[in-house]
Amino acid sequence: MTPILRSPRFLPFLVLLFSMVWISQHPSVAQAKSSWVLPIQAPAMLVRSYLAPNSDYSAGHRGVDYSVTSGQKLVSPSDGVIAFKGTVANKPVLSVQHADGFKSAFEPACSLLPVGSKVLMGQPIGWICPSLLYKSHCSPWLCLHF
């Protein structure tokens, strides 16, 4: 009779067990290269989810909205570089270019970091800053469009 540890049916279990032990000893390898975190402190209340448009030019909601308060801290969701900070259509906007080709944008958001500053995942990059001319699209509440 074949011992259970030599049984071909037992091999996937051994591979899984070995992998779990190895990953627990090497956590940096287990992490994906492009990890992301929430741009605001958890728990975050999602107010509106992403709605894909039918085409590049049709209506949709190209992002997600989180309930926030004025002055709330904003962190970089992943490593990157401050790509833009300024006003777009009376809305304070901040964006981060990420190494994986993605760009994250935040509105309403302000920052003291200059464009071109390198930022790390979880690093404070700014704060929620609605201006006097700003009208939240989540009105009457304030939300972060991410």
mmCIF file of N, CA and C in Angstrom:
data_model
loop_
_atom_site.group_PDB
_atom_site.id
_atom_site.type_symbol
_atom_site.label_atom_id
_atom_site.label_comp_id
_atom_site.label_asym_id
_atom_site.label_seq_id
_atom_site.Cartn_x
_atom_site.Cartn_y
_atom_site.Cartn_z
ATOM 1 N N MET A 1 0.851 -1.182 0.000
ATOM 2 C CA MET A 1 0.000 0.000 0.000
ATOM 3 C C MET A 1 0.897 1.245 0.000
ATOM 4 N N THR A 2 0.503 2.287 -0.781
ATOM 5 C CA THR A 2 1.269 3.527 -0.895
ATOM 6 C C THR A 2 0.998 4.410 0.314
ATOM 7 N N PRO A 3 2.063 4.905 0.981
ATOM 8 C CA PRO A 3 1.833 5.826 2.106
ATOM 9 C C PRO A 3 1.104 7.077 1.622
ATOM 10 N N ILE A 4 0.295 7.673 2.507
ATOM 11 C CA ILE A 4 -0.536 8.825 2.136
ATOM 12 C C ILE A 4 0.285 10.010 1.640
ATOM 13 N N LEU A 5 1.501 10.223 2.175
ATOM 14 C CA LEU A 5 2.313 11.362 1.742
ATOM 15 C C LEU A 5 2.874 11.174 0.344
ATOM 16 N N ARG A 6 2.900 9.952 -0.150
ATOM 17 C CA ARG A 6 3.391 9.699 -1.508
ATOM 18 C C ARG A 6 2.251 9.573 -2.502
ATOM 19 N N SER A 7 1.052 9.626 -2.036
ATOM 20 C CA SER A 7 -0.111 9.497 -2.892
ATOM 21 C C SER A 7 -0.222 10.701 -3.818
ATOM 22 N N PRO A 8 -0.447 10.492 -5.139
ATOM 23 C CA PRO A 8 -0.577 11.617 -6.071
ATOM 24 C C PRO A 8 -1.717 12.567 -5.706
ATOM 25 N N ARG A 9 -2.749 12.068 -5.029
ATOM 26 C CA ARG A 9 -3.863 12.922 -4.635
ATOM 27 C C ARG A 9 -3.463 13.878 -3.525
ATOM 28 N N PHE A 10 -2.418 13.569 -2.790
ATOM 29 C CA PHE A 10 -1.967 14.377 -1.671
ATOM 30 C C PHE A 10 -1.002 15.480 -2.118
ATOM 31 N N LEU A 11 -0.456 15.370 -3.327
ATOM 32 C CA LEU A 11 0.535 16.316 -3.835
ATOM 33 C C LEU A 11 0.034 17.765 -3.874
ATOM 34 N N PRO A 12 -1.171 18.074 -4.389
ATOM 35 C CA PRO A 12 -1.634 19.476 -4.377
ATOM 36 C C PRO A 12 -1.688 20.069 -2.973
ATOM 37 N N PHE A 13 -2.070 19.265 -1.989
ATOM 38 C CA PHE A 13 -2.104 19.749 -0.610
ATOM 39 C C PHE A 13 -0.696 20.104 -0.129
ATOM 40 N N LEU A 14 0.286 19.271 -0.443
ATOM 41 C CA LEU A 14 1.667 19.548 -0.048
ATOM 42 C C LEU A 14 2.193 20.825 -0.710
ATOM 43 N N VAL A 15 1.891 21.010 -1.985
ATOM 44 C CA VAL A 15 2.316 22.220 -2.702
ATOM 45 C C VAL A 15 1.684 23.452 -2.066
ATOM 46 N N LEU A 16 0.393 23.391 -1.762
ATOM 47 C CA LEU A 16 -0.298 24.509 -1.121
ATOM 48 C C LEU A 16 0.292 24.804 0.252
ATOM 49 N N LEU A 17 0.531 23.777 1.028
ATOM 50 C CA LEU A 17 1.107 23.957 2.359
ATOM 51 C C LEU A 17 2.500 24.586 2.273
ATOM 52 N N PHE A 18 3.333 24.077 1.385
ATOM 53 C CA PHE A 18 4.677 24.626 1.203
ATOM 54 C C PHE A 18 4.590 26.101 0.779
ATOM 55 N N SER A 19 3.696 26.417 -0.158
ATOM 56 C CA SER A 19 3.537 27.799 -0.637
ATOM 57 C C SER A 19 3.121 28.736 0.485
ATOM 58 N N MET A 20 2.183 28.294 1.310
ATOM 59 C CA MET A 20 1.711 29.138 2.402
ATOM 60 C C MET A 20 2.835 29.412 3.405
ATOM 61 N N VAL A 21 3.625 28.395 3.718
ATOM 62 C CA VAL A 21 4.739 28.577 4.653
ATOM 63 C C VAL A 21 5.773 29.510 4.040
ATOM 64 N N TRP A 22 6.094 29.306 2.753
ATOM 65 C CA TRP A 22 7.106 30.137 2.091
ATOM 66 C C TRP A 22 6.656 31.597 2.032
ATOM 67 N N ILE A 23 5.404 31.845 1.668
ATOM 68 C CA ILE A 23 4.891 33.219 1.576
ATOM 69 C C ILE A 23 4.874 33.876 2.948
ATOM 70 N N SER A 24 4.556 33.111 3.985
ATOM 71 C CA SER A 24 4.550 33.705 5.331
ATOM 72 C C SER A 24 5.955 34.121 5.757
ATOM 73 N N GLN A 25 6.968 33.470 5.227
ATOM 74 C CA GLN A 25 8.356 33.814 5.546
ATOM 75 C C GLN A 25 8.912 34.902 4.626
ATOM 76 N N HIS A 26 8.253 35.158 3.487
ATOM 77 C CA HIS A 26 8.698 36.143 2.500
ATOM 78 C C HIS A 26 7.519 37.048 2.106
ATOM 79 N N PRO A 27 6.979 37.869 3.021
ATOM 80 C CA PRO A 27 5.766 38.645 2.736
ATOM 81 C C PRO A 27 5.946 39.666 1.620
ATOM 82 N N SER A 28 7.157 40.192 1.416
ATOM 83 C CA SER A 28 7.341 41.205 0.376
ATOM 84 C C SER A 28 7.131 40.611 -1.009
ATOM 85 N N VAL A 29 7.418 39.343 -1.184
ATOM 86 C CA VAL A 29 7.226 38.693 -2.470
ATOM 87 C C VAL A 29 5.742 38.460 -2.726
ATOM 88 N N ALA A 30 4.995 38.237 -1.660
ATOM 89 C CA ALA A 30 3.569 37.959 -1.803
ATOM 90 C C ALA A 30 2.787 39.196 -2.193
ATOM 91 N N GLN A 31 3.331 40.388 -1.920
ATOM 92 C CA GLN A 31 2.617 41.618 -2.230
ATOM 93 C C GLN A 31 2.662 41.900 -3.721
ATOM 94 N N ALA A 32 1.554 42.299 -4.296
ATOM 95 C CA ALA A 32 1.523 42.672 -5.705
ATOM 96 C C ALA A 32 2.352 43.933 -5.903
ATOM 97 N N LYS A 33 2.919 44.066 -7.108
ATOM 98 C CA LYS A 33 3.745 45.233 -7.377
ATOM 99 C C LYS A 33 2.936 46.520 -7.361
ATOM 100 N N SER A 34 1.684 46.462 -7.723
ATOM 101 C CA SER A 34 0.882 47.680 -7.737
ATOM 102 C C SER A 34 -0.265 47.569 -6.742
ATOM 103 N N SER A 35 0.082 47.565 -5.468
ATOM 104 C CA SER A 35 -0.921 47.537 -4.409
ATOM 105 C C SER A 35 -1.563 48.914 -4.285
ATOM 106 N N TRP A 36 -2.818 48.945 -3.898
ATOM 107 C CA TRP A 36 -3.533 50.203 -3.717
ATOM 108 C C TRP A 36 -4.233 50.174 -2.364
ATOM 109 N N VAL A 37 -4.376 51.354 -1.770
ATOM 110 C CA VAL A 37 -5.128 51.521 -0.534
ATOM 111 C C VAL A 37 -6.176 52.607 -0.746
ATOM 112 N N LEU A 38 -7.117 52.680 0.185
ATOM 113 C CA LEU A 38 -8.113 53.753 0.129
ATOM 114 C C LEU A 38 -7.417 55.107 0.300
ATOM 115 N N PRO A 39 -7.868 56.129 -0.409
ATOM 116 C CA PRO A 39 -7.244 57.450 -0.266
ATOM 117 C C PRO A 39 -7.676 58.191 0.998
ATOM 118 N N ILE A 40 -8.643 57.644 1.717
ATOM 119 C CA ILE A 40 -9.093 58.235 2.976
ATOM 120 C C ILE A 40 -9.076 57.151 4.038
ATOM 121 N N GLN A 41 -9.135 57.589 5.293
ATOM 122 C CA GLN A 41 -9.069 56.637 6.401
ATOM 123 C C GLN A 41 -10.275 55.705 6.389
ATOM 124 N N ALA A 42 -10.011 54.416 6.574
ATOM 125 C CA ALA A 42 -11.085 53.427 6.655
ATOM 126 C C ALA A 42 -11.722 53.488 8.041
ATOM 127 N N PRO A 43 -12.974 53.157 8.205
ATOM 128 C CA PRO A 43 -13.858 52.687 7.151
ATOM 129 C C PRO A 43 -14.385 53.851 6.328
ATOM 130 N N ALA A 44 -14.478 53.619 5.048
ATOM 131 C CA ALA A 44 -14.958 54.650 4.134
ATOM 132 C C ALA A 44 -16.368 54.290 3.670
ATOM 133 N N MET A 45 -17.226 55.297 3.624
ATOM 134 C CA MET A 45 -18.589 55.057 3.172
ATOM 135 C C MET A 45 -18.705 55.403 1.692
ATOM 136 N N LEU A 46 -18.919 54.385 0.864
ATOM 137 C CA LEU A 46 -19.095 54.584 -0.565
ATOM 138 C C LEU A 46 -20.477 55.177 -0.810
ATOM 139 N N VAL A 47 -20.514 56.338 -1.466
ATOM 140 C CA VAL A 47 -21.779 57.026 -1.726
ATOM 141 C C VAL A 47 -22.295 56.702 -3.124
ATOM 142 N N ARG A 48 -21.366 56.593 -4.071
ATOM 143 C CA ARG A 48 -21.747 56.314 -5.457
ATOM 144 C C ARG A 48 -20.646 55.485 -6.103
ATOM 145 N N SER A 49 -21.027 54.419 -6.784
ATOM 146 C CA SER A 49 -20.046 53.531 -7.401
ATOM 147 C C SER A 49 -19.752 53.933 -8.848
ATOM 148 N N TYR A 50 -18.781 53.275 -9.434
ATOM 149 C CA TYR A 50 -18.374 53.501 -10.812
ATOM 150 C C TYR A 50 -19.483 53.046 -11.753
ATOM 151 N N LEU A 51 -19.748 53.829 -12.790
ATOM 152 C CA LEU A 51 -20.735 53.479 -13.804
ATOM 153 C C LEU A 51 -20.070 53.638 -15.158
ATOM 154 N N ALA A 52 -19.785 52.521 -15.804
ATOM 155 C CA ALA A 52 -19.091 52.556 -17.092
ATOM 156 C C ALA A 52 -19.952 53.214 -18.163
ATOM 157 N N PRO A 53 -19.346 54.102 -18.955
ATOM 158 C CA PRO A 53 -20.089 54.706 -20.064
ATOM 159 C C PRO A 53 -20.200 53.717 -21.223
ATOM 160 N N ASN A 54 -21.162 53.953 -22.117
ATOM 161 C CA ASN A 54 -21.313 53.088 -23.291
ATOM 162 C C ASN A 54 -20.194 53.322 -24.301
ATOM 163 N N SER A 55 -19.650 54.546 -24.316
ATOM 164 C CA SER A 55 -18.545 54.878 -25.212
ATOM 165 C C SER A 55 -17.688 55.940 -24.523
ATOM 166 N N ASP A 56 -16.598 56.329 -25.169
ATOM 167 C CA ASP A 56 -15.723 57.356 -24.605
ATOM 168 C C ASP A 56 -16.434 58.689 -24.406
ATOM 169 N N TYR A 57 -17.496 58.919 -25.145
ATOM 170 C CA TYR A 57 -18.153 60.226 -25.131
ATOM 171 C C TYR A 57 -19.534 60.224 -24.488
ATOM 172 N N SER A 58 -19.987 59.080 -24.007
ATOM 173 C CA SER A 58 -21.325 59.031 -23.417
ATOM 174 C C SER A 58 -21.270 59.208 -21.907
ATOM 175 N N ALA A 59 -22.439 59.429 -21.327
ATOM 176 C CA ALA A 59 -22.543 59.677 -19.889
ATOM 177 C C ALA A 59 -22.130 58.444 -19.094
ATOM 178 N N GLY A 60 -21.603 58.705 -17.931
ATOM 179 C CA GLY A 60 -21.199 57.651 -17.016
ATOM 180 C C GLY A 60 -20.658 58.312 -15.757
ATOM 181 N N HIS A 61 -20.272 57.535 -14.815
ATOM 182 C CA HIS A 61 -19.662 58.061 -13.597
ATOM 183 C C HIS A 61 -18.294 57.418 -13.501
ATOM 184 N N ARG A 62 -17.292 58.113 -14.022
ATOM 185 C CA ARG A 62 -15.942 57.565 -14.160
ATOM 186 C C ARG A 62 -15.147 57.737 -12.870
ATOM 187 N N GLY A 63 -15.560 57.040 -11.858
ATOM 188 C CA GLY A 63 -14.912 57.097 -10.555
ATOM 189 C C GLY A 63 -15.866 56.613 -9.491
ATOM 190 N N VAL A 64 -15.445 56.769 -8.241
ATOM 191 C CA VAL A 64 -16.289 56.429 -7.106
ATOM 192 C C VAL A 64 -16.320 57.627 -6.169
ATOM 193 N N ASP A 65 -17.375 57.743 -5.395
ATOM 194 C CA ASP A 65 -17.514 58.841 -4.438
ATOM 195 C C ASP A 65 -17.569 58.276 -3.023
ATOM 196 N N TYR A 66 -16.763 58.886 -2.134
ATOM 197 C CA TYR A 66 -16.757 58.528 -0.725
ATOM 198 C C TYR A 66 -17.234 59.712 0.088
ATOM 199 N N SER A 67 -18.026 59.456 1.117
ATOM 200 C CA SER A 67 -18.460 60.506 2.025
ATOM 201 C C SER A 67 -17.249 60.999 2.808
ATOM 202 N N VAL A 68 -17.067 62.336 2.856
ATOM 203 C CA VAL A 68 -15.916 62.934 3.544
ATOM 204 C C VAL A 68 -16.343 64.197 4.278
ATOM 205 N N THR A 69 -15.410 64.753 5.027
ATOM 206 C CA THR A 69 -15.627 66.037 5.686
ATOM 207 C C THR A 69 -14.542 67.002 5.231
ATOM 208 N N SER A 70 -14.841 68.269 5.260
ATOM 209 C CA SER A 70 -13.881 69.291 4.867
ATOM 210 C C SER A 70 -12.656 69.217 5.778
ATOM 211 N N GLY A 71 -11.474 69.239 5.176
ATOM 212 C CA GLY A 71 -10.235 69.166 5.932
ATOM 213 C C GLY A 71 -9.727 67.763 6.172
ATOM 214 N N GLN A 72 -10.497 66.763 5.797
ATOM 215 C CA GLN A 72 -10.099 65.370 6.015
ATOM 216 C C GLN A 72 -8.817 65.056 5.233
ATOM 217 N N LYS A 73 -7.916 64.280 5.864
ATOM 218 C CA LYS A 73 -6.635 63.922 5.255
ATOM 219 C C LYS A 73 -6.830 62.996 4.057
ATOM 220 N N LEU A 74 -6.004 63.213 3.032
ATOM 221 C CA LEU A 74 -6.015 62.421 1.805
ATOM 222 C C LEU A 74 -4.644 61.776 1.651
ATOM 223 N N VAL A 75 -4.604 60.471 1.384
ATOM 224 C CA VAL A 75 -3.327 59.773 1.212
ATOM 225 C C VAL A 75 -3.224 59.213 -0.205
ATOM 226 N N SER A 76 -1.994 58.990 -0.639
ATOM 227 C CA SER A 76 -1.772 58.416 -1.965
ATOM 228 C C SER A 76 -2.193 56.954 -1.958
ATOM 229 N N PRO A 77 -3.032 56.540 -2.909
ATOM 230 C CA PRO A 77 -3.493 55.153 -2.930
ATOM 231 C C PRO A 77 -2.410 54.164 -3.375
ATOM 232 N N SER A 78 -1.353 54.671 -4.017
ATOM 233 C CA SER A 78 -0.258 53.831 -4.479
ATOM 234 C C SER A 78 0.956 54.732 -4.711
ATOM 235 N N ASP A 79 2.129 54.142 -4.873
ATOM 236 C CA ASP A 79 3.326 54.937 -5.156
ATOM 237 C C ASP A 79 3.140 55.706 -6.459
ATOM 238 N N GLY A 80 3.699 56.909 -6.522
ATOM 239 C CA GLY A 80 3.580 57.695 -7.743
ATOM 240 C C GLY A 80 4.216 59.061 -7.619
ATOM 241 N N VAL A 81 3.776 59.953 -8.498
ATOM 242 C CA VAL A 81 4.290 61.324 -8.569
ATOM 243 C C VAL A 81 3.097 62.266 -8.684
ATOM 244 N N ILE A 82 3.130 63.373 -7.935
ATOM 245 C CA ILE A 82 2.065 64.377 -8.069
ATOM 246 C C ILE A 82 2.115 64.897 -9.500
ATOM 247 N N ALA A 83 1.033 64.688 -10.238
ATOM 248 C CA ALA A 83 0.996 65.050 -11.654
ATOM 249 C C ALA A 83 0.304 66.389 -11.898
ATOM 250 N N PHE A 84 -0.690 66.705 -11.058
ATOM 251 C CA PHE A 84 -1.453 67.948 -11.260
ATOM 252 C C PHE A 84 -2.054 68.367 -9.937
ATOM 253 N N LYS A 85 -2.093 69.677 -9.726
ATOM 254 C CA LYS A 85 -2.886 70.249 -8.636
ATOM 255 C C LYS A 85 -3.326 71.613 -9.125
ATOM 256 N N GLY A 86 -4.601 71.865 -8.996
ATOM 257 C CA GLY A 86 -5.145 73.121 -9.483
ATOM 258 C C GLY A 86 -6.655 73.066 -9.526
ATOM 259 N N THR A 87 -7.223 74.014 -10.238
ATOM 260 C CA THR A 87 -8.677 74.124 -10.326
ATOM 261 C C THR A 87 -9.134 73.758 -11.734
ATOM 262 N N VAL A 88 -10.165 72.920 -11.797
ATOM 263 C CA VAL A 88 -10.774 72.537 -13.065
ATOM 264 C C VAL A 88 -12.272 72.766 -12.908
ATOM 265 N N ALA A 89 -12.827 73.674 -13.696
ATOM 266 C CA ALA A 89 -14.257 73.997 -13.640
ATOM 267 C C ALA A 89 -14.698 74.326 -12.210
ATOM 268 N N ASN A 90 -13.968 75.225 -11.551
ATOM 269 C CA ASN A 90 -14.246 75.666 -10.177
ATOM 270 C C ASN A 90 -14.106 74.561 -9.140
ATOM 271 N N LYS A 91 -13.429 73.471 -9.493
ATOM 272 C CA LYS A 91 -13.248 72.350 -8.569
ATOM 273 C C LYS A 91 -11.762 72.157 -8.294
ATOM 274 N N PRO A 92 -11.349 72.137 -7.016
ATOM 275 C CA PRO A 92 -9.945 71.857 -6.700
ATOM 276 C C PRO A 92 -9.639 70.379 -6.951
ATOM 277 N N VAL A 93 -8.648 70.130 -7.816
ATOM 278 C CA VAL A 93 -8.326 68.771 -8.243
ATOM 279 C C VAL A 93 -6.852 68.470 -7.961
ATOM 280 N N LEU A 94 -6.588 67.242 -7.578
ATOM 281 C CA LEU A 94 -5.232 66.747 -7.352
ATOM 282 C C LEU A 94 -5.137 65.400 -8.052
ATOM 283 N N SER A 95 -4.023 65.161 -8.764
ATOM 284 C CA SER A 95 -3.856 63.856 -9.404
ATOM 285 C C SER A 95 -2.454 63.319 -9.170
ATOM 286 N N VAL A 96 -2.365 61.993 -9.162
ATOM 287 C CA VAL A 96 -1.103 61.279 -8.964
ATOM 288 C C VAL A 96 -0.917 60.319 -10.132
ATOM 289 N N GLN A 97 0.255 60.410 -10.781
ATOM 290 C CA GLN A 97 0.610 59.465 -11.840
ATOM 291 C C GLN A 97 1.330 58.290 -11.193
ATOM 292 N N HIS A 98 0.854 57.078 -11.483
ATOM 293 C CA HIS A 98 1.427 55.876 -10.879
ATOM 294 C C HIS A 98 2.295 55.137 -11.892
ATOM 295 N N ALA A 99 3.264 54.387 -11.391
ATOM 296 C CA ALA A 99 4.228 53.692 -12.243
ATOM 297 C C ALA A 99 3.570 52.657 -13.150
ATOM 298 N N ASP A 100 2.434 52.109 -12.736
ATOM 299 C CA ASP A 100 1.775 51.078 -13.539
ATOM 300 C C ASP A 100 0.972 51.664 -14.695
ATOM 301 N N GLY A 101 1.081 52.981 -14.914
ATOM 302 C CA GLY A 101 0.378 53.628 -16.019
ATOM 303 C C GLY A 101 -0.953 54.250 -15.625
ATOM 304 N N PHE A 102 -1.437 53.951 -14.429
ATOM 305 C CA PHE A 102 -2.691 54.533 -13.967
ATOM 306 C C PHE A 102 -2.458 55.937 -13.416
ATOM 307 N N LYS A 103 -3.478 56.742 -13.489
ATOM 308 C CA LYS A 103 -3.454 58.059 -12.867
ATOM 309 C C LYS A 103 -4.681 58.147 -11.977
ATOM 310 N N SER A 104 -4.490 58.530 -10.718
ATOM 311 C CA SER A 104 -5.620 58.705 -9.821
ATOM 312 C C SER A 104 -5.869 60.202 -9.666
ATOM 313 N N ALA A 105 -7.130 60.565 -9.613
ATOM 314 C CA ALA A 105 -7.511 61.968 -9.460
ATOM 315 C C ALA A 105 -8.501 62.092 -8.314
ATOM 316 N N PHE A 106 -8.435 63.231 -7.628
ATOM 317 C CA PHE A 106 -9.251 63.466 -6.440
ATOM 318 C C PHE A 106 -9.882 64.842 -6.543
ATOM 319 N N GLU A 107 -11.148 64.921 -6.178
ATOM 320 C CA GLU A 107 -11.864 66.207 -6.216
ATOM 321 C C GLU A 107 -12.932 66.211 -5.147
ATOM 322 N N PRO A 108 -13.017 67.191 -4.278
ATOM 323 C CA PRO A 108 -12.191 68.388 -4.133
ATOM 324 C C PRO A 108 -10.967 68.090 -3.263
ATOM 325 N N ALA A 109 -9.801 68.395 -3.757
ATOM 326 C CA ALA A 109 -8.581 68.085 -3.020
ATOM 327 C C ALA A 109 -7.529 69.164 -3.225
ATOM 328 N N CYS A 110 -6.838 69.502 -2.153
ATOM 329 C CA CYS A 110 -5.748 70.476 -2.193
ATOM 330 C C CYS A 110 -4.498 69.824 -1.621
ATOM 331 N N SER A 111 -3.335 70.373 -1.998
ATOM 332 C CA SER A 111 -2.074 69.838 -1.524
ATOM 333 C C SER A 111 -1.033 70.940 -1.451
ATOM 334 N N LEU A 112 -0.095 70.787 -0.542
ATOM 335 C CA LEU A 112 1.048 71.689 -0.467
ATOM 336 C C LEU A 112 2.247 71.111 -1.219
ATOM 337 N N LEU A 113 2.146 69.853 -1.644
ATOM 338 C CA LEU A 113 3.242 69.217 -2.374
ATOM 339 C C LEU A 113 3.323 69.788 -3.790
ATOM 340 N N PRO A 114 4.530 70.092 -4.263
ATOM 341 C CA PRO A 114 4.663 70.589 -5.626
ATOM 342 C C PRO A 114 4.479 69.477 -6.656
ATOM 343 N N VAL A 115 4.023 69.850 -7.851
ATOM 344 C CA VAL A 115 3.920 68.904 -8.952
ATOM 345 C C VAL A 115 5.305 68.312 -9.177
ATOM 346 N N GLY A 116 5.362 66.999 -9.366
ATOM 347 C CA GLY A 116 6.625 66.304 -9.551
ATOM 348 C C GLY A 116 7.132 65.623 -8.292
ATOM 349 N N SER A 117 6.480 65.872 -7.157
ATOM 350 C CA SER A 117 6.894 65.238 -5.896
ATOM 351 C C SER A 117 6.593 63.747 -5.927
ATOM 352 N N LYS A 118 7.570 62.937 -5.529
ATOM 353 C CA LYS A 118 7.348 61.495 -5.413
ATOM 354 C C LYS A 118 6.576 61.225 -4.131
ATOM 355 N N VAL A 119 5.601 60.335 -4.222
ATOM 356 C CA VAL A 119 4.801 59.970 -3.057
ATOM 357 C C VAL A 119 4.734 58.452 -2.949
ATOM 358 N N LEU A 120 4.586 57.979 -1.727
ATOM 359 C CA LEU A 120 4.490 56.553 -1.469
ATOM 360 C C LEU A 120 3.069 56.184 -1.074
ATOM 361 N N MET A 121 2.711 54.940 -1.288
ATOM 362 C CA MET A 121 1.381 54.455 -0.920
ATOM 363 C C MET A 121 1.131 54.742 0.554
ATOM 364 N N GLY A 122 0.001 55.388 0.868
ATOM 365 C CA GLY A 122 -0.375 55.699 2.241
ATOM 366 C C GLY A 122 0.189 57.007 2.769
ATOM 367 N N GLN A 123 1.053 57.667 1.990
ATOM 368 C CA GLN A 123 1.636 58.944 2.412
ATOM 369 C C GLN A 123 0.600 60.055 2.294
ATOM 370 N N PRO A 124 0.481 60.925 3.305
ATOM 371 C CA PRO A 124 -0.426 62.059 3.186
ATOM 372 C C PRO A 124 -0.020 62.939 1.996
ATOM 373 N N ILE A 125 -0.994 63.262 1.155
ATOM 374 C CA ILE A 125 -0.713 64.090 -0.019
ATOM 375 C C ILE A 125 -1.544 65.365 -0.047
ATOM 376 N N GLY A 126 -2.534 65.464 0.791
ATOM 377 C CA GLY A 126 -3.383 66.652 0.782
ATOM 378 C C GLY A 126 -4.570 66.488 1.705
ATOM 379 N N TRP A 127 -5.610 67.276 1.416
ATOM 380 C CA TRP A 127 -6.805 67.262 2.248
ATOM 381 C C TRP A 127 -8.017 67.623 1.393
ATOM 382 N N ILE A 128 -9.189 67.326 1.921
ATOM 383 C CA ILE A 128 -10.446 67.658 1.257
ATOM 384 C C ILE A 128 -10.672 69.154 1.439
ATOM 385 N N CYS A 129 -10.831 69.883 0.314
ATOM 386 C CA CYS A 129 -10.903 71.346 0.408
ATOM 387 C C CYS A 129 -11.929 71.948 -0.559
ATOM 388 N N PRO A 130 -13.198 71.881 -0.233
ATOM 389 C CA PRO A 130 -14.170 72.539 -1.094
ATOM 390 C C PRO A 130 -13.992 74.051 -1.023
ATOM 391 N N SER A 131 -14.045 74.715 -2.170
ATOM 392 C CA SER A 131 -13.917 76.172 -2.204
ATOM 393 C C SER A 131 -15.303 76.808 -2.121
ATOM 394 N N LEU A 132 -15.341 78.126 -2.046
ATOM 395 C CA LEU A 132 -16.627 78.828 -1.986
ATOM 396 C C LEU A 132 -17.439 78.603 -3.258
ATOM 397 N N LEU A 133 -16.772 78.466 -4.392
ATOM 398 C CA LEU A 133 -17.470 78.262 -5.662
ATOM 399 C C LEU A 133 -17.788 76.792 -5.938
ATOM 400 N N TYR A 134 -17.263 75.914 -5.106
ATOM 401 C CA TYR A 134 -17.426 74.476 -5.328
ATOM 402 C C TYR A 134 -18.818 74.011 -4.952
ATOM 403 N N LYS A 135 -19.423 73.228 -5.845
ATOM 404 C CA LYS A 135 -20.718 72.617 -5.555
ATOM 405 C C LYS A 135 -20.547 71.109 -5.665
ATOM 406 N N SER A 136 -20.744 70.411 -4.556
ATOM 407 C CA SER A 136 -20.572 68.956 -4.527
ATOM 408 C C SER A 136 -21.629 68.281 -5.372
ATOM 409 N N HIS A 137 -21.217 67.312 -6.176
ATOM 410 C CA HIS A 137 -22.205 66.562 -6.959
ATOM 411 C C HIS A 137 -22.897 65.506 -6.095
ATOM 412 N N CYS A 138 -22.576 65.480 -4.808
ATOM 413 C CA CYS A 138 -23.256 64.619 -3.845
ATOM 414 C C CYS A 138 -24.151 65.453 -2.930
ATOM 415 N N SER A 139 -24.358 66.697 -3.300
ATOM 416 C CA SER A 139 -25.099 67.658 -2.494
ATOM 417 C C SER A 139 -26.386 67.036 -1.958
ATOM 418 N N PRO A 140 -26.730 67.263 -0.726
ATOM 419 C CA PRO A 140 -26.236 68.263 0.206
ATOM 420 C C PRO A 140 -25.013 67.808 0.998
ATOM 421 N N TRP A 141 -24.497 66.567 0.755
ATOM 422 C CA TRP A 141 -23.336 66.079 1.464
ATOM 423 C C TRP A 141 -22.070 66.379 0.678
ATOM 424 N N LEU A 142 -20.944 66.257 1.338
ATOM 425 C CA LEU A 142 -19.650 66.446 0.704
ATOM 426 C C LEU A 142 -19.069 65.060 0.413
ATOM 427 N N CYS A 143 -18.560 64.878 -0.789
ATOM 428 C CA CYS A 143 -17.951 63.592 -1.117
ATOM 429 C C CYS A 143 -16.644 63.805 -1.864
ATOM 430 N N LEU A 144 -15.777 62.812 -1.767
ATOM 431 C CA LEU A 144 -14.535 62.791 -2.518
ATOM 432 C C LEU A 144 -14.774 61.983 -3.775
ATOM 433 N N HIS A 145 -14.560 62.606 -4.926
ATOM 434 C CA HIS A 145 -14.633 61.865 -6.187
ATOM 435 C C HIS A 145 -13.234 61.321 -6.442
ATOM 436 N N PHE A 146 -13.127 59.999 -6.559
ATOM 437 C CA PHE A 146 -11.839 59.327 -6.731
ATOM 438 C C PHE A 146 -11.887 58.502 -8.000
#
